[in-house]
């Protein structure tokens, strides 16, 4: 068997953490990235899978529920993103889903907005909701005459197979003082499978380690503006997450009950922290090109 190669730093110095759905999750000792093995070699295959989401094991929402989940999500995170957009004239939302972020940002004056979404149903809904042009082309192949002041990738990075073509493309699309706004999972070295109920592997191809963003910055020429690490428990047990509908109506009923029980979510978050500690973060990171 060939030794797996890290898709970010090309090193073969890695070790296994756990496996899910027949894939191993490996930790790279050089750049700190966690990546699945076998890692997809055919990028087209990954893009096609996102386009139609043909496998059923992972909870994939229909566009209507996906939109409702986005509404809940951005109620909490919109202010951070809006702050990053101050003074910007153009924004590209990569993996824009059903378009709620673009829809909200359309209230900002003089901000040109456009999105990329590979999934056809979501892209169609995004067009309707936001009124923006939505491109169904992988970011690695996206070409534009506009140089964007802000590029957002909200919970998108871990789905994109090639770091080199992704970050080279983004750098070429950004204006000189542009910002790349990432919402992304960051894992501590000693993360365990039980820390999450479902890792969404192989839909998620990789997760950042705590040092990986620094590696990315030095490899692709970015500097960090802000880096906020939010312990996962705060996200898992936030009322916004629990109000978001899923596919199962039974689970939705439980969620509604929990949200309406005083202190239930805070107690669950505390229970999670006690039993799991903080080994997973959901982080907001803003990067700018290094001049
Ligand atoms: Zn690596």
Tab-separated table of C-alpha atoms and ligand atoms in Angstrom, residues 5-11 13 27-33 35 212 215, ligand 1:
chain	number	residue	atom	x	y	z
A	5	UNK	CA	0.462	12.058	0.919
A	6	UNK	CA	-0.837	15.228	2.600
A	7	UNK	CA	-2.847	17.241	0.050
A	8	UNK	CA	-1.540	20.522	1.481
A	9	UNK	CA	2.180	20.055	2.181
A	10	UNK	CA	2.841	16.807	0.215
A	11	UNK	CA	4.567	15.259	3.226
A	13	UNK	CA	4.702	12.079	7.659
A	27	UNK	CA	-3.068	13.817	10.895
A	28	UNK	CA	-0.137	15.453	9.081
A	29	UNK	CA	2.845	16.072	11.368
A	30	UNK	CA	4.217	18.821	9.100
A	31	UNK	CA	1.297	21.210	8.375
A	32	UNK	CA	-1.158	19.901	10.973
A	33	UNK	CA	-3.904	19.145	8.437
A	35	UNK	CA	-7.244	14.587	5.768
A	212	UNK	CA	-2.563	24.803	9.560
A	215	UNK	CA	1.053	27.084	6.943
B	1	LIG	ZN1	0.645	18.373	5.587
